[in-house]
Amino acid sequence: MSLPLAHMHDPVASPLAGSDLSPDDMRALEAEIHALAREKDAIILAHNYQVPEVQIVADFVGDSLQLAIEAQKAPQSTIVFCGVTFMAESAKVLNPGKRVLLPNLSAGCSLSDSITAESLEDWKARYPEHAVVTYVNSSAEVKALSDICCTSANAASVVRSLPQRKILFTPDRNLGAWVAKKVPEKEVVVYDGCCPIHDVLRTASVNRAKQGKPEAVVIAHPECRADVLEIADEVCSTTGMLSAVGKYPRAKTFIVATEHGIVHQLRRRHPDKEFVIADGCIGCRMHCPYMKMIDLVMIRDALARGKHEVDVPADVAAGARRALERMIAVPRDVPARPASAGPAS
Ligand code: 13P
């Protein structure tokens, strides 16, 4: 089968090109993608929020930390990154000798856009003694100005691992506040960015989703506001949610406070459970438009035509690599400091 090669996708103007394919066309396209990936020596990585058909065709699906590590381990010479720009950029920074392709260059991130190199310089000037910990949802330029990166899976461990007591956490204020609570021995100043998809959620919406299901377990992403995290039974990264469900063998229903794309993996791993997305407002799904900008036709085009190659200037990449590699070297579960240990230096 041969489908027309797609042009850059405009999510506002048209639905995803692959979404109106028949099941037979879909299977043929998947086979074409697998054959092209073999021919081009490529691995396909996808984030947990991608549309189900993209997750199905990917070689590996995971959270930001897993994807960064997987990109580093991959023996293939090409990485097709099905996620958003900052993730593909990180894969390139960690693998300067590999070709990294992002099937749709429009796939940005509002949280990442909330901090620029200039605004971080301003904050650093205000807090000159603070170690800068930057969430991976940020540009390579911002990472290059940071001491170390973190993801939602390792943020508390990263902060605990640092010798400094004073921390400037950027750019997500909700994740920063959650880390400050988890690591009370540090003095954490938090930048004021946020992910609008998570930040819109309130406890009232979570409670509405729980109505009639008082036994339901609430699992939340740490990009949610403090009031939501307060009532959550589990706070974890997207992949952390997949294993958190296993801790509640008797629970039937889980209220999920994050982007709805995660439900595909949750249902795949736990087909006997019910998952209800805690919507941001009445009738408004927790939906990140950027995470839905890649479809199968675009992946096929990425492989066939080398679209769109991600590049990061060498000097920026060197600084960002230092911050990312430092993060990857932090052990997964740096233990909390016992209360008797006294203040950190
Ligand atoms: P995870 O690293 O938990 O997958 O989160 C990524 C993200 O962008 C959340 O909005």
XYZ file of C-alpha atoms and ligand atoms in Angstrom:
355
model
C 0.000 0.000 0.000
C 1.202 3.482 -0.695
C -0.351 6.475 1.012
C 0.396 10.081 0.046
C 3.313 11.559 1.962
C 2.021 13.975 4.582
C 2.938 17.617 4.826
C 3.541 19.372 8.141
C 0.414 18.797 10.205
C -1.732 21.726 11.281
C -3.725 20.374 14.248
C -6.195 23.238 14.135
C -6.936 22.973 10.417
C -7.397 19.207 10.122
C -7.616 16.007 12.157
C -4.598 13.706 12.218
C -4.027 12.226 8.763
C -3.974 8.643 10.064
C -7.173 8.892 12.118
C -9.561 8.127 9.204
C -7.714 5.016 7.984
C -9.546 1.690 7.792
C -8.207 -1.127 10.018
C -6.664 -2.796 6.924
C -4.924 0.424 5.842
C -3.734 0.885 9.409
C -2.190 -2.595 9.521
C -0.541 -2.047 6.119
C 0.883 1.260 7.326
C 2.219 -0.369 10.500
C 3.935 -3.064 8.388
C 5.425 -0.357 6.127
C 6.744 1.506 9.180
C 8.333 -1.635 10.658
C 9.987 -2.479 7.327
C 11.297 1.079 6.911
C 12.598 1.139 10.498
C 14.590 -2.049 9.832
C 15.895 -0.719 6.515
C 16.926 2.639 8.035
C 18.337 1.141 11.260
C 15.849 3.141 13.353
C 14.199 2.747 16.742
C 10.791 4.324 17.407
C 10.348 5.798 20.893
C 6.976 7.092 22.105
C 5.772 8.924 25.198
C 2.884 7.516 27.265
C 0.649 10.442 26.143
C 0.890 9.683 22.402
C -2.222 8.501 20.525
C -2.763 4.711 20.853
C -1.811 3.852 17.243
C 1.568 5.542 17.735
C 2.155 3.717 21.033
C 1.298 0.420 19.296
C 3.827 0.908 16.500
C 6.631 2.093 18.823
C 9.522 -0.135 19.938
C 9.448 1.456 23.383
C 6.825 3.525 25.239
C 7.656 5.288 28.491
C 7.937 8.396 30.642
C 10.516 11.154 30.093
C 13.219 9.507 32.198
C 12.827 6.097 30.571
C 12.830 7.644 27.097
C 16.052 9.581 27.806
C 17.734 6.398 29.087
C 16.365 4.273 26.236
C 17.599 6.826 23.671
C 21.062 6.548 25.213
C 21.040 2.734 25.191
C 19.620 2.265 21.681
C 22.124 0.621 19.294
C 20.295 1.989 16.207
C 21.785 4.930 14.288
C 18.393 6.729 13.974
C 15.864 7.573 16.693
C 12.322 8.474 15.627
C 10.997 10.367 18.621
C 7.215 10.406 19.052
C 6.809 12.996 21.767
C 7.364 16.730 21.984
C 10.288 18.935 20.970
C 12.132 19.067 24.296
C 12.151 15.249 24.470
C 13.569 14.856 20.954
C 16.125 17.564 21.751
C 17.230 15.653 24.860
C 17.609 12.466 22.789
C 19.844 14.391 20.344
C 21.873 15.993 23.149
C 22.496 12.562 24.707
C 23.301 11.016 21.313
C 25.184 13.608 19.256
C 26.337 10.967 16.760
C 22.831 9.703 16.008
C 20.153 11.062 13.724
C 17.088 12.078 15.767
C 13.834 12.625 13.887
C 10.734 14.377 15.236
C 7.824 13.497 12.881
C 6.052 16.832 13.521
C 8.101 19.920 14.371
C 5.000 21.728 15.696
C 4.871 19.449 18.747
C 5.922 21.960 21.416
C 5.256 22.224 25.168
C 3.646 25.175 26.968
C 5.545 24.433 30.179
C 8.852 24.399 28.326
C 7.877 27.710 26.673
C 7.298 29.276 30.108
C 11.032 29.607 30.688
C 13.673 31.068 28.373
C 17.427 31.337 28.786
C 16.953 35.058 29.570
C 14.319 34.501 32.259
C 16.457 31.806 33.884
C 19.442 34.212 33.870
C 17.233 36.752 35.706
C 16.242 34.216 38.369
C 19.832 33.017 38.755
C 20.944 36.615 39.346
C 18.313 36.884 42.129
C 19.417 33.592 43.708
C 23.178 33.407 43.071
C 23.876 30.848 45.822
C 21.273 28.356 44.662
C 21.906 25.150 42.725
C 19.664 25.179 39.633
C 17.527 22.064 39.165
C 15.609 22.126 35.881
C 12.740 19.838 34.938
C 13.359 18.203 31.546
C 10.299 20.021 30.161
C 12.593 22.866 29.082
C 14.687 23.859 26.075
C 18.300 22.741 25.598
C 19.381 26.387 26.197
C 17.708 26.402 29.613
C 19.160 22.994 30.492
C 22.620 24.270 29.537
C 22.289 27.033 32.165
C 21.272 24.542 34.869
C 23.342 22.474 37.292
C 21.261 19.353 36.841
C 17.999 18.175 35.247
C 15.222 16.072 36.743
C 12.026 14.389 35.593
C 8.801 13.709 37.467
C 10.193 10.225 38.242
C 13.364 11.352 39.998
C 12.889 15.007 41.066
C 13.051 14.373 44.847
C 16.060 12.038 44.475
C 17.885 14.594 42.318
C 17.324 17.383 44.861
C 18.353 15.111 47.775
C 21.507 14.069 45.927
C 22.860 17.636 45.736
C 25.372 18.913 48.292
C 23.811 22.404 48.240
C 20.999 23.241 50.662
C 19.644 26.131 48.566
C 17.871 25.060 45.389
C 16.298 27.050 42.553
C 13.752 24.693 40.961
C 12.548 25.505 37.415
C 10.199 25.772 35.540
C 7.222 23.852 37.037
C 5.927 25.457 40.238
C 3.693 22.495 41.139
C 6.418 19.879 40.794
C 8.786 22.283 42.605
C 6.355 22.717 45.531
C 5.849 18.940 45.739
C 9.638 18.369 45.820
C 10.044 21.071 48.495
C 7.530 19.159 50.642
C 9.242 15.815 50.050
C 12.720 17.196 50.793
C 12.143 19.549 53.759
C 15.829 19.737 54.626
C 16.410 21.859 51.483
C 15.442 25.484 50.979
C 13.675 25.409 47.605
C 12.850 28.536 45.600
C 10.371 27.707 42.839
C 10.073 29.360 39.403
C 6.494 30.209 38.352
C 5.856 28.114 35.224
C 3.242 25.376 34.916
C 1.671 22.873 32.555
C -1.769 24.349 31.751
C -3.251 20.876 31.245
C -2.413 19.803 34.806
C -2.710 23.215 36.460
C -6.382 23.599 35.473
C -7.400 20.603 37.590
C -8.986 21.279 41.007
C -10.009 18.985 43.867
C -13.668 19.626 42.966
C -13.091 17.929 39.584
C -11.334 14.961 41.215
C -14.171 14.639 43.725
C -16.735 14.823 40.921
C -14.956 11.977 39.106
C -15.028 10.024 42.388
C -18.770 10.518 42.913
C -20.491 7.186 43.513
C -17.076 5.463 43.759
C -15.823 6.364 47.250
C -13.355 3.441 47.195
C -11.649 4.671 44.014
C -7.879 5.229 44.223
C -6.607 8.632 43.036
C -3.306 8.648 41.130
C -1.906 12.049 40.195
C 1.015 13.465 38.244
C 3.159 15.890 40.290
C 2.504 18.646 37.714
C -0.955 18.937 39.370
C -1.601 21.656 41.951
C -0.888 21.042 45.641
C -4.598 20.724 46.556
C -4.984 17.843 44.078
C -1.768 16.136 45.219
C -3.003 16.461 48.797
C -5.990 14.177 48.135
C -4.112 11.754 45.848
C -3.278 8.246 47.074
C -0.268 8.083 44.735
C 1.792 10.856 43.134
C 4.043 9.620 40.353
C 5.372 9.940 36.818
C 3.294 8.535 33.954
C 5.137 5.198 34.027
C 5.054 5.273 37.845
C 1.250 5.229 37.507
C 1.384 1.946 35.606
C 3.123 0.207 38.506
C 1.245 2.130 41.252
C -1.981 0.389 40.167
C -0.384 -2.953 41.142
C -0.210 -1.753 44.762
C -4.020 -1.858 44.995
C -5.048 -5.396 43.959
C -8.517 -5.011 45.504
C -9.326 -1.626 43.989
C -11.582 -1.641 40.927
C -11.537 2.023 39.915
C -8.693 4.525 39.590
C -9.185 8.266 39.148
C -6.302 9.444 36.978
C -5.103 13.036 37.278
C -2.983 13.483 34.178
C -3.211 13.726 30.385
C -5.679 11.135 29.042
C -3.176 9.435 26.677
C -1.897 7.412 29.655
C -5.157 5.444 29.718
C -4.013 3.334 26.741
C -1.069 1.866 28.705
C -3.095 1.649 31.943
C -5.809 -0.432 30.210
C -3.250 -2.556 28.378
C -1.404 -3.438 31.597
C -4.469 -3.657 33.847
C -7.410 -4.789 31.688
C -9.512 -5.756 34.726
C -9.496 -2.215 36.205
C -11.536 0.885 35.422
C -9.690 4.165 34.756
C -11.478 7.504 34.928
C -9.678 10.687 33.886
C -10.276 13.520 36.358
C -11.327 16.160 33.857
C -10.034 19.685 34.205
C -13.500 21.237 34.065
C -16.972 20.070 33.103
C -16.720 18.563 29.626
C -13.052 19.476 29.249
C -10.694 16.514 28.986
C -7.131 16.634 30.207
C -5.869 16.813 26.662
C -2.462 18.057 25.521
C -2.809 19.079 21.863
C 0.953 18.926 21.350
C 1.131 15.271 22.400
C -1.464 14.387 19.740
C 0.338 15.914 16.759
C 2.029 12.763 15.493
C 0.288 10.032 13.521
C 1.338 6.930 11.569
C 1.597 8.717 8.231
C 4.013 11.215 9.770
C 6.107 8.415 11.261
C 6.239 6.700 7.887
C 7.288 10.012 6.271
C 9.894 10.610 8.972
C 11.489 7.258 8.158
C 11.114 7.515 4.381
C 12.339 11.085 4.013
C 14.376 11.770 7.145
C 11.786 14.285 8.385
C 12.425 16.313 10.595
C 15.977 16.117 11.800
C 16.561 17.673 15.224
C 19.786 19.583 15.734
C 21.181 21.379 18.769
C 24.168 23.783 18.481
C 27.323 22.121 19.852
C 27.952 24.640 22.674
C 24.349 24.453 23.920
C 24.352 20.661 23.576
C 27.522 20.351 25.682
C 25.951 22.243 28.615
C 22.606 20.455 28.335
C 24.371 17.062 28.126
C 26.246 17.774 31.359
C 22.962 18.542 33.183
C 21.158 15.513 31.701
C 24.011 13.047 32.288
C 24.352 14.267 35.852
C 20.652 13.515 36.330
C 20.889 10.031 34.790
C 23.757 9.196 37.165
C 21.606 9.913 40.263
C 20.453 6.644 41.887
C 16.710 6.144 41.434
C 15.703 6.271 45.097
C 17.981 8.554 47.082
C 16.582 7.955 50.596
C 14.959 10.750 52.563
C 17.279 12.217 55.184
C 16.446 10.946 58.694
C 15.108 13.734 60.932
C 17.969 13.053 63.380
C 20.623 13.852 60.732
C 20.339 17.619 61.252
C 20.406 20.286 58.516
C 22.095 19.635 55.171
C 25.241 21.656 54.583
P 6.463 11.987 32.618
O 7.940 12.114 32.624
O 5.879 11.636 33.936
O 6.024 11.036 31.547
O 5.819 13.410 32.296
C 6.090 14.097 31.136
C 5.220 15.253 30.949
O 5.452 16.036 30.065
C 4.088 15.447 31.877
O 3.273 16.518 31.479
